PDB file of C-alpha atoms in Angstrom:
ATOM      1  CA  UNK A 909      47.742 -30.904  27.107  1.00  0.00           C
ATOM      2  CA  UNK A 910      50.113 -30.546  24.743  1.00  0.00           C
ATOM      3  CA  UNK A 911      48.213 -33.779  22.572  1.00  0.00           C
ATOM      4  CA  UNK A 912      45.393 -31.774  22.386  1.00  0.00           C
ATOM      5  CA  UNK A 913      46.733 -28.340  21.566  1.00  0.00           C
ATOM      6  CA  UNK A 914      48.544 -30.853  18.244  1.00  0.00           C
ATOM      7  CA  UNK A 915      45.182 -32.568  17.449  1.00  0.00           C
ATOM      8  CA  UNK A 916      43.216 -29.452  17.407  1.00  0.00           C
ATOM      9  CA  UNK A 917      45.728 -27.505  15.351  1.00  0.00           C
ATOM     10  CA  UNK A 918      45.994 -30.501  12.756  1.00  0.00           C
ATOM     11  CA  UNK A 919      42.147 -30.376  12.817  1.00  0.00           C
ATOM     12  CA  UNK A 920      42.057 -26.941  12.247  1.00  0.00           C
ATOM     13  CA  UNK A 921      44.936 -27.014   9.164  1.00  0.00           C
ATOM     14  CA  UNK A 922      42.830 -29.978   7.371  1.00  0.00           C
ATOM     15  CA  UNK A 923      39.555 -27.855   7.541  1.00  0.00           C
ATOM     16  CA  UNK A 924      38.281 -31.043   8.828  1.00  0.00           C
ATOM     17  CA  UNK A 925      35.833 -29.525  11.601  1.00  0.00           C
ATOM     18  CA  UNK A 926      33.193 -30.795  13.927  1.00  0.00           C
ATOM     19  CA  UNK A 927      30.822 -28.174  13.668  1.00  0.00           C
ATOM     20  CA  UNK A 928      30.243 -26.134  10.383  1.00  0.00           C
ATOM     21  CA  UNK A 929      30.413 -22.451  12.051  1.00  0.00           C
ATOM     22  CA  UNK A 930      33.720 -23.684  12.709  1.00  0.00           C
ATOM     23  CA  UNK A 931      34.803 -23.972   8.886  1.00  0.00           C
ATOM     24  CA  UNK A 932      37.778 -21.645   7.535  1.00  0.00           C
ATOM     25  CA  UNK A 933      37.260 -18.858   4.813  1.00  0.00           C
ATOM     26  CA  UNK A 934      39.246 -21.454   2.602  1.00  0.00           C
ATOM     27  CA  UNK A 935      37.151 -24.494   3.334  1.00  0.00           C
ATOM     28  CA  UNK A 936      34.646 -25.266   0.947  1.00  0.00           C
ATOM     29  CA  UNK A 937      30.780 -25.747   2.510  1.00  0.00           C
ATOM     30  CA  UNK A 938      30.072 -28.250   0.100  1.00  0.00           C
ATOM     31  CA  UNK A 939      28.938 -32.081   0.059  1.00  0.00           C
ATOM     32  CA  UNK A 940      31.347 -34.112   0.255  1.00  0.00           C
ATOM     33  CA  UNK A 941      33.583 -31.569   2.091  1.00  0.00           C
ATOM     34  CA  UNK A 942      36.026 -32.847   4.809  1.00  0.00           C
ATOM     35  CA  UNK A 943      34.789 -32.874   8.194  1.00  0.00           C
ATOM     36  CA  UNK A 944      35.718 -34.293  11.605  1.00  0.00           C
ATOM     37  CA  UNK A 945      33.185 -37.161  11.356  1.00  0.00           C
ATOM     38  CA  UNK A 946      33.444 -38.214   7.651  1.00  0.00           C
ATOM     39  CA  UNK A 947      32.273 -35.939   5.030  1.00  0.00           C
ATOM     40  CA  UNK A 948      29.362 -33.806   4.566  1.00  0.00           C
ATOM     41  CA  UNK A 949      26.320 -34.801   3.319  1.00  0.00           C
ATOM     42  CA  UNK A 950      22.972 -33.240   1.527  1.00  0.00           C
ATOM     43  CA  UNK A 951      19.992 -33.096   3.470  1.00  0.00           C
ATOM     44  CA  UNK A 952      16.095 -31.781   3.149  1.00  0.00           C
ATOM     45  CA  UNK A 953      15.562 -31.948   6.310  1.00  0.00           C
ATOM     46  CA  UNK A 954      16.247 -28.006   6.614  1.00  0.00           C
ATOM     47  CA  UNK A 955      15.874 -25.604   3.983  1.00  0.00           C
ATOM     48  CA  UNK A 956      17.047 -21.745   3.664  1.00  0.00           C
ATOM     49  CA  UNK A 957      14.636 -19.140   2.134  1.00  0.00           C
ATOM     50  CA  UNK A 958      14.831 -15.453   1.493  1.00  0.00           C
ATOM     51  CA  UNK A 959      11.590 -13.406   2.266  1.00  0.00           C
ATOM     52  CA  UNK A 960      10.942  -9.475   1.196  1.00  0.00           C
ATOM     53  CA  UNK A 961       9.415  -7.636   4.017  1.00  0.00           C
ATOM     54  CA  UNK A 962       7.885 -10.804   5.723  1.00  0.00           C
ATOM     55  CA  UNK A 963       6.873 -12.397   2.583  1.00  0.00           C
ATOM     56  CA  UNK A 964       9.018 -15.624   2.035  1.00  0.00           C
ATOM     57  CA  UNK A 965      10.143 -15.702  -2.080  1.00  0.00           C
ATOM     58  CA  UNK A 966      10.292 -18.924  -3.620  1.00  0.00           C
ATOM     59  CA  UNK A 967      13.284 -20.251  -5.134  1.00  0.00           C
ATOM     60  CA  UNK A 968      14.207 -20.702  -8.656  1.00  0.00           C
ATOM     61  CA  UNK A 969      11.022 -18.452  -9.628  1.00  0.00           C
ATOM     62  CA  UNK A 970      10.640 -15.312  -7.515  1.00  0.00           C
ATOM     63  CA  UNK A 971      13.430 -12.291  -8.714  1.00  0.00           C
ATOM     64  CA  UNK A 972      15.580  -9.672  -6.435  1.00  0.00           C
ATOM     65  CA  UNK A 973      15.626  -6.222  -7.397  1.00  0.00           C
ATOM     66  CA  UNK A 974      19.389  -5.015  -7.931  1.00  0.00           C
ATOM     67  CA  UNK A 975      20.603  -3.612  -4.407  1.00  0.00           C
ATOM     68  CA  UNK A 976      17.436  -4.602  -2.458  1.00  0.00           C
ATOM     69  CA  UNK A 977      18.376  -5.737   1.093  1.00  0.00           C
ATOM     70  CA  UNK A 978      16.190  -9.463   1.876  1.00  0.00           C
ATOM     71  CA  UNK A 979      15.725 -11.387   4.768  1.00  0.00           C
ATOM     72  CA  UNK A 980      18.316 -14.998   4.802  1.00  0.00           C
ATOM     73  CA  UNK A 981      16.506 -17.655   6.946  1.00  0.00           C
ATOM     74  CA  UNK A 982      16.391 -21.251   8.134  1.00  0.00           C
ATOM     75  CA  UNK A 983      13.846 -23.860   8.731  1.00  0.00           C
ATOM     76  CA  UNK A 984      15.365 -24.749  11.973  1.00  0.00           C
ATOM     77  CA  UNK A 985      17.730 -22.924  14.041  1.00  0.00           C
ATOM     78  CA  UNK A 986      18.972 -25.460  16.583  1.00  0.00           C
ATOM     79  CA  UNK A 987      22.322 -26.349  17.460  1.00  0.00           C
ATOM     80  CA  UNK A 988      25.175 -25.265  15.227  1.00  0.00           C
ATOM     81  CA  UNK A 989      24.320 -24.399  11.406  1.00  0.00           C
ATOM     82  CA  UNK A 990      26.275 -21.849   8.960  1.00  0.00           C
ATOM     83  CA  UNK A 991      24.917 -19.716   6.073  1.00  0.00           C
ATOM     84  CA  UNK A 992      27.069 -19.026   2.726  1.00  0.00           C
ATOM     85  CA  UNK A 993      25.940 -16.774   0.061  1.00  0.00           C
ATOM     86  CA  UNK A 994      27.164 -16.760  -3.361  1.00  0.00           C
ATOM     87  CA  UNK A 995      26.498 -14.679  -6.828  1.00  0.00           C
ATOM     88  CA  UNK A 996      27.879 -11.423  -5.308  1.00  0.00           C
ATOM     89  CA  UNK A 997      25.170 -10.856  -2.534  1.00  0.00           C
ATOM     90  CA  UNK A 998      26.451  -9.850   0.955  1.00  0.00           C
ATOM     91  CA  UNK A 999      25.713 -10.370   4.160  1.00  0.00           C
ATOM     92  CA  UNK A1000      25.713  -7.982   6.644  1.00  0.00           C
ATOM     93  CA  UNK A1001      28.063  -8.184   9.417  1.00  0.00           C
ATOM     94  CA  UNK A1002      28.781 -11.416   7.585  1.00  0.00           C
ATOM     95  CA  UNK A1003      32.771 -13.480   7.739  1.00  0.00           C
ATOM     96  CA  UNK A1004      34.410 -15.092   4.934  1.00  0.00           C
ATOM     97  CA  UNK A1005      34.627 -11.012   2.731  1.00  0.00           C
ATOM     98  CA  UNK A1006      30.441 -11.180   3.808  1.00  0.00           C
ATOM     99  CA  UNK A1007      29.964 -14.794   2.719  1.00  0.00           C
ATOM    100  CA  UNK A1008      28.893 -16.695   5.636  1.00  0.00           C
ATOM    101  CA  UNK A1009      27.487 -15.966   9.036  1.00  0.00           C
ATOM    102  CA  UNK A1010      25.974 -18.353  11.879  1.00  0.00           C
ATOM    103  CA  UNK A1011      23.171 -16.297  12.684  1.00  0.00           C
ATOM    104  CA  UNK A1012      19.543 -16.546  11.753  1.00  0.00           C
ATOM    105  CA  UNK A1013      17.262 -14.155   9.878  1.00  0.00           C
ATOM    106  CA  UNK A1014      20.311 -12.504   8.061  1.00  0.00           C
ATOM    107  CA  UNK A1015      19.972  -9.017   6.077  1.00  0.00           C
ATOM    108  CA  UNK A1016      21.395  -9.964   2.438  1.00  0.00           C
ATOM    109  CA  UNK A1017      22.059  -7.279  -0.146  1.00  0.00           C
ATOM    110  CA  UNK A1018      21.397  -8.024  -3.186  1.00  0.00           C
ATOM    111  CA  UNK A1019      24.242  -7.726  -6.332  1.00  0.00           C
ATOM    112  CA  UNK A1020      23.338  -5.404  -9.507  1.00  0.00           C
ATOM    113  CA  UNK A1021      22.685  -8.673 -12.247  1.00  0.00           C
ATOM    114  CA  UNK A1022      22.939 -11.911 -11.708  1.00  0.00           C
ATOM    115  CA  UNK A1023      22.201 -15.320 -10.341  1.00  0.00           C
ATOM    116  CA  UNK A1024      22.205 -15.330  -6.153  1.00  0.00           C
ATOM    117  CA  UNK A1025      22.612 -18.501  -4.224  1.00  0.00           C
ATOM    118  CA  UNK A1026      22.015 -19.309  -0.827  1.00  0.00           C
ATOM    119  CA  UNK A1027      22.345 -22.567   1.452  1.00  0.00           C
ATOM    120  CA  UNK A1028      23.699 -23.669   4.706  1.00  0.00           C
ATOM    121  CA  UNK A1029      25.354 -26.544   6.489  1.00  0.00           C
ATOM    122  CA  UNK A1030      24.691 -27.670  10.456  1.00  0.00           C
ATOM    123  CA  UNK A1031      25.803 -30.727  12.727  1.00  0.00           C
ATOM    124  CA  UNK A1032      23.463 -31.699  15.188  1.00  0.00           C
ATOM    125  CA  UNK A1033      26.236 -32.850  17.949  1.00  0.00           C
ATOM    126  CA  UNK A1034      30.029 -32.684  18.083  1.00  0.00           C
ATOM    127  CA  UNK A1035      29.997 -36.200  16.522  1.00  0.00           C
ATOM    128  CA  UNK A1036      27.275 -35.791  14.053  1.00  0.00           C
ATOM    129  CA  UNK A1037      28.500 -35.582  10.250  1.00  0.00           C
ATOM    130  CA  UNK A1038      27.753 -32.212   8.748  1.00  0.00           C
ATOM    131  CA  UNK A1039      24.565 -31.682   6.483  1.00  0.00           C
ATOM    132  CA  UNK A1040      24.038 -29.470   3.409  1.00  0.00           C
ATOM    133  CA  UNK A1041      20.584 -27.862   2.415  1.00  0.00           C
ATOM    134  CA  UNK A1042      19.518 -27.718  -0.711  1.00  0.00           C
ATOM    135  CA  UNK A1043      20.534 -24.637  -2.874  1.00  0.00           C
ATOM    136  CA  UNK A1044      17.971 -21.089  -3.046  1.00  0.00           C
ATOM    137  CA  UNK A1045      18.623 -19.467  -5.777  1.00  0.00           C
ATOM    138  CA  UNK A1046      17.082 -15.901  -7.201  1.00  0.00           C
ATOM    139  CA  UNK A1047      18.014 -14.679 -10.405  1.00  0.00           C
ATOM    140  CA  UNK A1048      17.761 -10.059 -10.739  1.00  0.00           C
ATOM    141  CA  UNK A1049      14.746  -8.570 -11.840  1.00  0.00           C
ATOM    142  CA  UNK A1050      12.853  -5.872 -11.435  1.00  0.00           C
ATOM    143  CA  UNK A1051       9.867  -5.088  -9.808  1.00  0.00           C
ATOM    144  CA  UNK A1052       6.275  -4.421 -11.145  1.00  0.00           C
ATOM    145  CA  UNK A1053       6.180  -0.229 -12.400  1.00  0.00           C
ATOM    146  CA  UNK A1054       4.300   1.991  -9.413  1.00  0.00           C
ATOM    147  CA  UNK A1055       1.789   3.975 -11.460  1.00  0.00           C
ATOM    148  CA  UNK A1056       1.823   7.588 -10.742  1.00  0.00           C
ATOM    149  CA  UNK A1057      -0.588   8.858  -8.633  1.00  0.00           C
ATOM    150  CA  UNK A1058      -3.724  10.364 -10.106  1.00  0.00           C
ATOM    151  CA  UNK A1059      -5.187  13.310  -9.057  1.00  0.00           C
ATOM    152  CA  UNK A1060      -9.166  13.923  -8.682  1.00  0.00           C
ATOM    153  CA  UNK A1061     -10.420  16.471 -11.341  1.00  0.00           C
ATOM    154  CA  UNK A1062     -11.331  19.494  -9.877  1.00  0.00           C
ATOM    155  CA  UNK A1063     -14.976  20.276 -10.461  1.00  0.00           C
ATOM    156  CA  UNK A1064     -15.396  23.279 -12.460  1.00  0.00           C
ATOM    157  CA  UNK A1065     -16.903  26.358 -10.370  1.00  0.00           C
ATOM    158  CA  UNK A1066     -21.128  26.411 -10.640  1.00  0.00           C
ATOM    159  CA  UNK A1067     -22.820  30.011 -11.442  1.00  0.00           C
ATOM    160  CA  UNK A1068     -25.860  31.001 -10.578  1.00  0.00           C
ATOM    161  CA  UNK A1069     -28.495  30.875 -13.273  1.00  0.00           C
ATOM    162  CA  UNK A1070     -29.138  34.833 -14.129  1.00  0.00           C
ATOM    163  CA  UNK A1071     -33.254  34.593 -14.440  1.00  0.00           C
ATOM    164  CA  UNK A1072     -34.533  35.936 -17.876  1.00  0.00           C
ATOM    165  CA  UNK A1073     -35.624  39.977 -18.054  1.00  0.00           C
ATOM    166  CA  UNK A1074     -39.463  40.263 -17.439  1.00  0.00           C
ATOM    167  CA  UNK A1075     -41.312  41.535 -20.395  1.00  0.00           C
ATOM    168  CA  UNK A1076     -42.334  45.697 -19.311  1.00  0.00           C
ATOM    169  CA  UNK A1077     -45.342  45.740 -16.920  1.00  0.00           C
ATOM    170  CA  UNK A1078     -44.185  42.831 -14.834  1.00  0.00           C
ATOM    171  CA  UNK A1079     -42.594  42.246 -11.744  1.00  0.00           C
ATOM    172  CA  UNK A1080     -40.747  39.823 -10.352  1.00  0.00           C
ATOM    173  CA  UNK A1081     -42.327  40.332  -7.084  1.00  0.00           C
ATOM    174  CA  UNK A1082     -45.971  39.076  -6.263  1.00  0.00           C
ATOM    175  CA  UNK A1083     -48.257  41.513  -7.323  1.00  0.00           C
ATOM    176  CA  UNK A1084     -50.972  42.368  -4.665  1.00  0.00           C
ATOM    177  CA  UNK A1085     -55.061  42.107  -5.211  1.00  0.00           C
ATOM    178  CA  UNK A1086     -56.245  45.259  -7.420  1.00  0.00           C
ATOM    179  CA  UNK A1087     -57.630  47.795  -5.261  1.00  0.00           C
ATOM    180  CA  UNK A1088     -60.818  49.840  -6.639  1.00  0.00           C
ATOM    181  CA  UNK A1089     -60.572  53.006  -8.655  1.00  0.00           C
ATOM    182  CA  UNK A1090     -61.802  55.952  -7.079  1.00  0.00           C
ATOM    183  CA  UNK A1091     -64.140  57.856  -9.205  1.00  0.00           C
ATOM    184  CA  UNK A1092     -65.049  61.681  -8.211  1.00  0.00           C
ATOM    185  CA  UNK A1093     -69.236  62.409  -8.658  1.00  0.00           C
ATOM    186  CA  UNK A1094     -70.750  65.326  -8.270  1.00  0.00           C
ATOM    187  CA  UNK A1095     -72.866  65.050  -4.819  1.00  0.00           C
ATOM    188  CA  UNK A1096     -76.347  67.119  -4.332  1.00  0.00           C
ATOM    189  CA  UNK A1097     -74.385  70.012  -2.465  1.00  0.00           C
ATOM    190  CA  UNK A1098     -72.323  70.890  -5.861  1.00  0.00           C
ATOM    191  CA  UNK A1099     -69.501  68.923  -4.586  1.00  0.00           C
ATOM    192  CA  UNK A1100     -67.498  65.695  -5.501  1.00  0.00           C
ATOM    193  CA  UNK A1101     -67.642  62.636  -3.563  1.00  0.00           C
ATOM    194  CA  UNK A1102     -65.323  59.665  -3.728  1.00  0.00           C
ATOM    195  CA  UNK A1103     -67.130  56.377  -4.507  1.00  0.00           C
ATOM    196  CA  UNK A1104     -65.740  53.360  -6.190  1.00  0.00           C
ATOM    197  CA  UNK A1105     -66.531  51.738  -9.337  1.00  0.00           C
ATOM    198  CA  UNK A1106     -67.931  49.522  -7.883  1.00  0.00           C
ATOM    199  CA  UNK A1107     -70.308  52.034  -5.842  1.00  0.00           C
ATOM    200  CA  UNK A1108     -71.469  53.824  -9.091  1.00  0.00           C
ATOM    201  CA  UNK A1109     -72.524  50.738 -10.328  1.00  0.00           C
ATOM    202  CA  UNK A1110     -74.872  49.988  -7.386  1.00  0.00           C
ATOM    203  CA  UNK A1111     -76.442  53.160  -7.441  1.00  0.00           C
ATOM    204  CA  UNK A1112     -76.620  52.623 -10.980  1.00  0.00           C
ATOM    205  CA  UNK A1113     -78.356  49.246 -10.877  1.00  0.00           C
ATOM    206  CA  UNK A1114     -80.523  50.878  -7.969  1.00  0.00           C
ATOM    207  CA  UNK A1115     -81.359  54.097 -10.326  1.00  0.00           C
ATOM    208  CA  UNK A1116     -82.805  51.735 -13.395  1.00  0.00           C
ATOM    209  CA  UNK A1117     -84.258  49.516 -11.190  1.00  0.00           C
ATOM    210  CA  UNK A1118     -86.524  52.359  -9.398  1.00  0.00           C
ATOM    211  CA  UNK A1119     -87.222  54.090 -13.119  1.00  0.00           C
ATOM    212  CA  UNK A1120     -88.551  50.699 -14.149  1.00  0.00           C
ATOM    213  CA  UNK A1121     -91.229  50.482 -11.508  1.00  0.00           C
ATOM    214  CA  UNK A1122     -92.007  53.925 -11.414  1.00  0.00           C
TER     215      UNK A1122
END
């Protein structure tokens, strides 16, 4: 028992470490770093990548805006693996002062300026040598202007056309069929009858036509 309780302590003093979640602050995650089963090594065979609500960013072209919080994530999350970020970002609920966590799909916040790295190191067994991914790195930007909103003209008010004044004698109302004038004529008893003009000149037509055949 007491072997073992040696080993492991001597183990943990050299930094030399089976698994990579296992590394001290003061270790170095690094090829060529010491571990348990020779050192580490660089790999492709996983890869880290941030992503900005769901959309992955690609590294070495695609900016952070300063103090934007991004999404830290691995290709493959099986067996033991270990994240370390680098260029001032943090990560939360991170160890290592927010440098490294063992978790997947990590919420990073990003520094003010400057050039943000990210990688990670796994083992695939307690006797497997320790790989490195390849490094992601985003350098600060900013993101594209939001134009203002615009706002819909407001379409001026329509009036009514006032209609023209009608010249004097007309109306704007239809005007109904002339009726016929009433004309007073004296009658054979001294009085005045009421015919129309258009009575006087039947008995008119009726008159010259009588004197004519007469």
């Amino acid at each position: 028992m007491k072997a073992v309780t040696v080993v492991m302590l001597a183990a943990s003093v050299a930094g030399t470490v089976a698994y990579p979640s296992y590394l001290a602050c003061s270790a170095d995650l690094v090829v060529g770093g010491v571990g348990m089963n020779g050192p580490a090594i660089s790999s492709t065979a996983r890869t880290v990548s941030f992503s900005r609500d769901g959309t992955p960013l690609v590294c070495g072209t695609d900016t952070y805006v300063p103090g934007e919080v991004l999404t830290l994530s691995i290709s493959s999350a099986s067996n033991k693996y270990l994240f370390e970020v680098s260029g001032g970002a943090s990560i939360s609920g991170g160890s290592c002062s927010g440098r490294r966590e063992d978790s997947n799909n990590l919420s990073v916040t990003m520094p003010s300026t400057g050039t943000v790295g990210a990688w990670a190191g796994w083992a695939e067994g307690s006797s497997a040598v320790v790989k490195i991914s390849a490094l992601c790195e985003l350098d600060s930007g900013t993101l594209a202007p939001t134009a203002p909103p615009t706002t819909a003209p407001t379409p001026a008010p329509t009036v009514a056309a006032t209609p023209s004044p009608l010249p004097a004698g007309f109306t704007a109302s239809p005007t109904t069929n002339p009726t016929a004038e009433l004309v007073p004529e004296p009658n054979v008893d001294g009085g005045f009858a009421s015919r129309t003009a258009a009575g006087n000149l039947s008995i008119l037509l009726v008159c010259g036509l009588s004197a004519y055949f007469l």
